[in-house]
Short mmCIF file of C-alpha atoms in Angstrom, two decimals:
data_model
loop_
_atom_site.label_atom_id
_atom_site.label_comp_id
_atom_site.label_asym_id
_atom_site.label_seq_id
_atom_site.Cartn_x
_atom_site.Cartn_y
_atom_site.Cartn_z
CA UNK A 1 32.59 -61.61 223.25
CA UNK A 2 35.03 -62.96 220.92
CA UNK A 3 32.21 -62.93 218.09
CA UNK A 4 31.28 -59.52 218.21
CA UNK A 5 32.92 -58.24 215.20
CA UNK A 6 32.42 -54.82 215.26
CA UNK A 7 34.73 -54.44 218.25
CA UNK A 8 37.44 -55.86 215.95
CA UNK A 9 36.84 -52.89 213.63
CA UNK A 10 37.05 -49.98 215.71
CA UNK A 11 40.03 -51.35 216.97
CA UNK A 12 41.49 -52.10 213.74
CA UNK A 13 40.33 -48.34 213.29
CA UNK A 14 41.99 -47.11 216.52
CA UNK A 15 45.28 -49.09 215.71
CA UNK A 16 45.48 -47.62 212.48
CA UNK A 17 45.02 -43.62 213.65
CA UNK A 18 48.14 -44.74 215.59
CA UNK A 19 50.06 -45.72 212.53
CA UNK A 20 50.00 -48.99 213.95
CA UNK A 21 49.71 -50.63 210.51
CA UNK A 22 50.88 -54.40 211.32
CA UNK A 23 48.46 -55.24 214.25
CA UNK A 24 45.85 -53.11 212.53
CA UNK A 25 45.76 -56.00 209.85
CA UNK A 26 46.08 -58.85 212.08
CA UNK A 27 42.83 -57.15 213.97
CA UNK A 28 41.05 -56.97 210.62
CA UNK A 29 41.78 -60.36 209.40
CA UNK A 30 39.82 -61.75 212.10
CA UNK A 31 36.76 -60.51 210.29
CA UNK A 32 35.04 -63.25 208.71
CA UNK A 33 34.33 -62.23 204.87
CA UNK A 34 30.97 -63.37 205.02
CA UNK A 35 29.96 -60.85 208.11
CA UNK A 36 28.41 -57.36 207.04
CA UNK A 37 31.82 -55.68 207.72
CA UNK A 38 33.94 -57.89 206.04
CA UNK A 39 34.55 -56.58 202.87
CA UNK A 40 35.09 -53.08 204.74
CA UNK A 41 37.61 -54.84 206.71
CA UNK A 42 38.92 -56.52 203.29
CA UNK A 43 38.97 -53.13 201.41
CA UNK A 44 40.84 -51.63 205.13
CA UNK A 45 43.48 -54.50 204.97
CA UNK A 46 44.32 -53.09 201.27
CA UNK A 47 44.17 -50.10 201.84
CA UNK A 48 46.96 -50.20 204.99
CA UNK A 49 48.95 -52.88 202.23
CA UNK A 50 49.13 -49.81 199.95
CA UNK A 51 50.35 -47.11 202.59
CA UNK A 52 53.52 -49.71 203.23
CA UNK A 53 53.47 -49.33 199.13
CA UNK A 54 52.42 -53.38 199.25
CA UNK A 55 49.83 -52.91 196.13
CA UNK A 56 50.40 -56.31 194.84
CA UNK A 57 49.13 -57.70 198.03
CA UNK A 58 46.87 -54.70 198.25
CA UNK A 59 45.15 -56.61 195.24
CA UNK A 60 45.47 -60.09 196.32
CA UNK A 61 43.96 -58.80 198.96
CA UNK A 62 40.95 -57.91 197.24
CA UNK A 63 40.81 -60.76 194.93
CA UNK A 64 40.84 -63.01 197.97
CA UNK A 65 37.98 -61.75 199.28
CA UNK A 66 36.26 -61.63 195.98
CA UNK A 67 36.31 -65.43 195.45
CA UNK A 68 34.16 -65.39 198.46
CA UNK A 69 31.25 -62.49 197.92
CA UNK A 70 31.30 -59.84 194.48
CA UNK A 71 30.46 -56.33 195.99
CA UNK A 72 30.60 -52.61 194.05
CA UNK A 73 32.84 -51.51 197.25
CA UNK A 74 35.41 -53.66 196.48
CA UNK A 75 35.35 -54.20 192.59
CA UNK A 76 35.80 -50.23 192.96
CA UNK A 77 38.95 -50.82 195.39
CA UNK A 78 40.38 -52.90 192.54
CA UNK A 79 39.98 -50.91 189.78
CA UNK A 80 41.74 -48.15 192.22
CA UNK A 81 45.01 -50.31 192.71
CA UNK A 82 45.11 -51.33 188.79
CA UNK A 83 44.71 -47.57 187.82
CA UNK A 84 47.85 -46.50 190.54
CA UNK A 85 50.02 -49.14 188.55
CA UNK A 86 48.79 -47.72 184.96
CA UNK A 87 47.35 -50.96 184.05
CA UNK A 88 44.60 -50.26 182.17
CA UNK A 89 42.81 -53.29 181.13
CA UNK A 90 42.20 -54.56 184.47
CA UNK A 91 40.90 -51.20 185.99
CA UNK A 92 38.17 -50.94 183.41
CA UNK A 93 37.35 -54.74 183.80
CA UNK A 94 37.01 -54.31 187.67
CA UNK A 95 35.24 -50.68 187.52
CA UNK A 96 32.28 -52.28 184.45
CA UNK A 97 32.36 -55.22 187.14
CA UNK A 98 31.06 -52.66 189.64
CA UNK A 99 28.67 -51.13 187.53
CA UNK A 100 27.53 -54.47 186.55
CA UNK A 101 26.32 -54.98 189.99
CA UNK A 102 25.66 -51.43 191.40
CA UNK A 103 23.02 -50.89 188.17
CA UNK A 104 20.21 -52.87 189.24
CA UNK A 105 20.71 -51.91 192.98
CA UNK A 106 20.71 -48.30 191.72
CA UNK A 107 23.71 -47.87 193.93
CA UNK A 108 24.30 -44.38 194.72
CA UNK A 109 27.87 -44.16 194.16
CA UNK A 110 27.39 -45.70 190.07
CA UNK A 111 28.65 -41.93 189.31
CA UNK A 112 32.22 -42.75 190.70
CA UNK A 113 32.47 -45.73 188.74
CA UNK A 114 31.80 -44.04 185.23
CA UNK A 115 34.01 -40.92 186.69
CA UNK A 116 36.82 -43.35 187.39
CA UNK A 117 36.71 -45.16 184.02
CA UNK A 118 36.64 -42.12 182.42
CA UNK A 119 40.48 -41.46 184.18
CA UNK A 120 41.35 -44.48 182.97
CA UNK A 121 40.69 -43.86 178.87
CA UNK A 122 41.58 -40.35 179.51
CA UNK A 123 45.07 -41.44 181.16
CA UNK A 124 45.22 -43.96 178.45
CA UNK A 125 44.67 -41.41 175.62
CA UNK A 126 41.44 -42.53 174.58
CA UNK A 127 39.84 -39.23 174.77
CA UNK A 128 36.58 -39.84 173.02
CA UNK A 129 35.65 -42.96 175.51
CA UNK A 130 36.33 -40.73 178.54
CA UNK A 131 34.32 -37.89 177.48
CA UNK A 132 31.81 -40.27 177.16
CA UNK A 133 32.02 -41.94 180.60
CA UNK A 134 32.79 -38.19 182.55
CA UNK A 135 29.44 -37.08 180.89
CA UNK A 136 27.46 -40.31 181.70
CA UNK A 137 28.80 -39.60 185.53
CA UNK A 138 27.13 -36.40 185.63
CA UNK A 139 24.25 -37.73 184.22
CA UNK A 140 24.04 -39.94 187.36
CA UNK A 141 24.92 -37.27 189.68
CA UNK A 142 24.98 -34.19 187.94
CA UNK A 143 27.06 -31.08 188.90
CA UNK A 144 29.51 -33.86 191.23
CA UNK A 145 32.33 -30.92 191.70
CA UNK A 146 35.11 -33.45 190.92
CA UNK A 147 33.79 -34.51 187.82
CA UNK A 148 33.14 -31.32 186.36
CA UNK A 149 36.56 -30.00 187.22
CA UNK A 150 38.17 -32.76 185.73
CA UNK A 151 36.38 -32.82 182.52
CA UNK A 152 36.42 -28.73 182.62
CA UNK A 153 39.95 -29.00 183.01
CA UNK A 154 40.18 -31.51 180.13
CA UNK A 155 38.51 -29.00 177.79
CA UNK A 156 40.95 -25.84 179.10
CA UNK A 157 44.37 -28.09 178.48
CA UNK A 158 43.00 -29.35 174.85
CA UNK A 159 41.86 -25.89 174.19
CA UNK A 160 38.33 -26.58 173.34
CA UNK A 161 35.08 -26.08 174.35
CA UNK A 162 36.49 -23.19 176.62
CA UNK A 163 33.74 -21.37 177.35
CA UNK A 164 31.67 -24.81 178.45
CA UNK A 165 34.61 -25.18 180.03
CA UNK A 166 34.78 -22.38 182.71
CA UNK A 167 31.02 -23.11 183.71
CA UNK A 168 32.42 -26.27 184.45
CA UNK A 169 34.95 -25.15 186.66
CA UNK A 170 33.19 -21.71 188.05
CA UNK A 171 30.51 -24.60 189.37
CA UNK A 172 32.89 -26.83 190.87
CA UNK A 173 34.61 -24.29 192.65
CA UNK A 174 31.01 -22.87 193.70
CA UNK A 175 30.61 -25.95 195.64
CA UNK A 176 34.90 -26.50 196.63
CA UNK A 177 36.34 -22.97 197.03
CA UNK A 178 39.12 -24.07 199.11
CA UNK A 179 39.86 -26.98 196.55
CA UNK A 180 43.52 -26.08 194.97
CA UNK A 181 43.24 -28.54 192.23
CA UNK A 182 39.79 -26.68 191.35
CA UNK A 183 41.13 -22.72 191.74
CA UNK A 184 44.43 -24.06 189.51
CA UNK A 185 41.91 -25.41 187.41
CA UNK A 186 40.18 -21.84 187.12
CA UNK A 187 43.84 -20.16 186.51
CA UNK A 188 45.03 -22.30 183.84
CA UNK A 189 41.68 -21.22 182.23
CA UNK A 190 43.17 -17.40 182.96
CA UNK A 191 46.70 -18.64 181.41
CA UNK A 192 45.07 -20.54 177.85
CA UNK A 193 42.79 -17.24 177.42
CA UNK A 194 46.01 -14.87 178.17
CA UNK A 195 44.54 -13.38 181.41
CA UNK A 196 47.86 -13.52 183.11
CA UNK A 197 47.42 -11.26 186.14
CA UNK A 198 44.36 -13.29 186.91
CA UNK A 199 46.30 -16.33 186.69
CA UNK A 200 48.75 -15.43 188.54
CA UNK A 201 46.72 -14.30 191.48
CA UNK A 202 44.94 -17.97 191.42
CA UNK A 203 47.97 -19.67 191.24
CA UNK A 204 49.98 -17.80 194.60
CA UNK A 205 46.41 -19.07 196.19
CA UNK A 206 46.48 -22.55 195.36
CA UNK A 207 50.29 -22.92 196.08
CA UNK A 208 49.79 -21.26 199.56
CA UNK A 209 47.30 -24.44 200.07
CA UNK A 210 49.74 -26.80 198.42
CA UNK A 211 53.19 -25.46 198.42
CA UNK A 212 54.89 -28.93 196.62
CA UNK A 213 52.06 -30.34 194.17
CA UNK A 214 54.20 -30.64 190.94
CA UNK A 215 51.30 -29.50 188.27
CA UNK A 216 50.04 -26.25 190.37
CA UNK A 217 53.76 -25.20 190.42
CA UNK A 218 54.57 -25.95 187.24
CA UNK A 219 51.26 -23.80 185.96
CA UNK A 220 52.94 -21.28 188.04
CA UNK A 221 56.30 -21.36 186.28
CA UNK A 222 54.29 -21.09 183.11
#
């Protein structure tokens, strides 16, 4: 049945759980764009471009398919590889390109893109703009634990809004407690508001999770 597609994909699925990255994407391409799994298969193909750190043709990629059908999925995929290279511009472009079509679907996952432009103007030091987007995506899904650790964070490293601020995080890590980015998150609210001990304590936790993440060590050295 050399038409039924979705054979392709769980191979392509099964070839890539064995690191089998090259025939993986020759399975994939066999996928034609305009099937129901094609742009999963498109946004796979990237996605196995980017763990051979290919992200150029991780995009091209993406843009290829793009010429053929627009979907959220993969406008969101793009504005992923432009925000891994820093490039600003583009990401926004590609994640208000998602919105623009997952608004009137009332596509569930409208959150991310608002979360993920956010990263983008608060990577790019536009604070005000991602404050804005961060609380538009909890608007849209409201208490999301990775949006309210991020902005809580936010707040705890500019020193403002502290107390808001540790709500934030207490109710992310309500929902996460094994999250390490969340319990550092939690101790470098300790660390700003001189609880040191407390800190501390938080921070030998979230290393024994992640012994070689740069920021939860460096918190620690502080």
């Amino acid at each position: 049945s050399p038409n039924l597609y979705e054979i392709h994909f769980m191979l392509g699925n099964l070839l890539t759980s064995f690191e089998d990255y090259e025939k993986s994407i020759e399975i994939y391409k066999k996928i034609p764009s305009d099937h129901y799994l094609g742009e999963y298969a498109s946004i796979q193909i990237s996605n196995l471009y980017s763990l051979e750190d290919e992200n150029k043709k991780a995009i091209e990629q993406l843009k290829t398919f793009l010429k053929t059908r627009e979907t959220f999925d993969v406008f969101m995929s793009l504005g992923n590889y432009f925000r891994y290279d820093s490039n600003w511009k583009q990401a926004v472009e590609a994640y208000e390109r998602a919105i623009d079509l997952g608004t009137p679907i009332e596509n569930q996952n409208l959150w991310d893109a608002y979360f993920k432009i956010g990263i983008v103007y608060e990577r790019s030091e536009n604070w005000s703009k991602a404050e804005d987007h961060f609380l538009k995506a909890l608007e849209l899904y409201r208490d999301q634990p990775d949006v309210l650790n991020y902005l809580g964070y936010s707040y705890i490293d500019m020193n403002i809004n502290m107390n808001k601020a540790k709500e934030m995080v207490e109710k992310a890590l309500e929902q996460k407690p094994g999250d390490p980015y969340i319990i550092d998150s939690m101790a470098w609210y300790y660390f700003k508001t001189g609880a040191y001990e407390e800190a501390r304590s938080l921070l030998e936790y979230a290393i024994n999770l992640m012994p070689y993440d740069p920021i939860i060590n460096d918190h620690y050295g502080d």
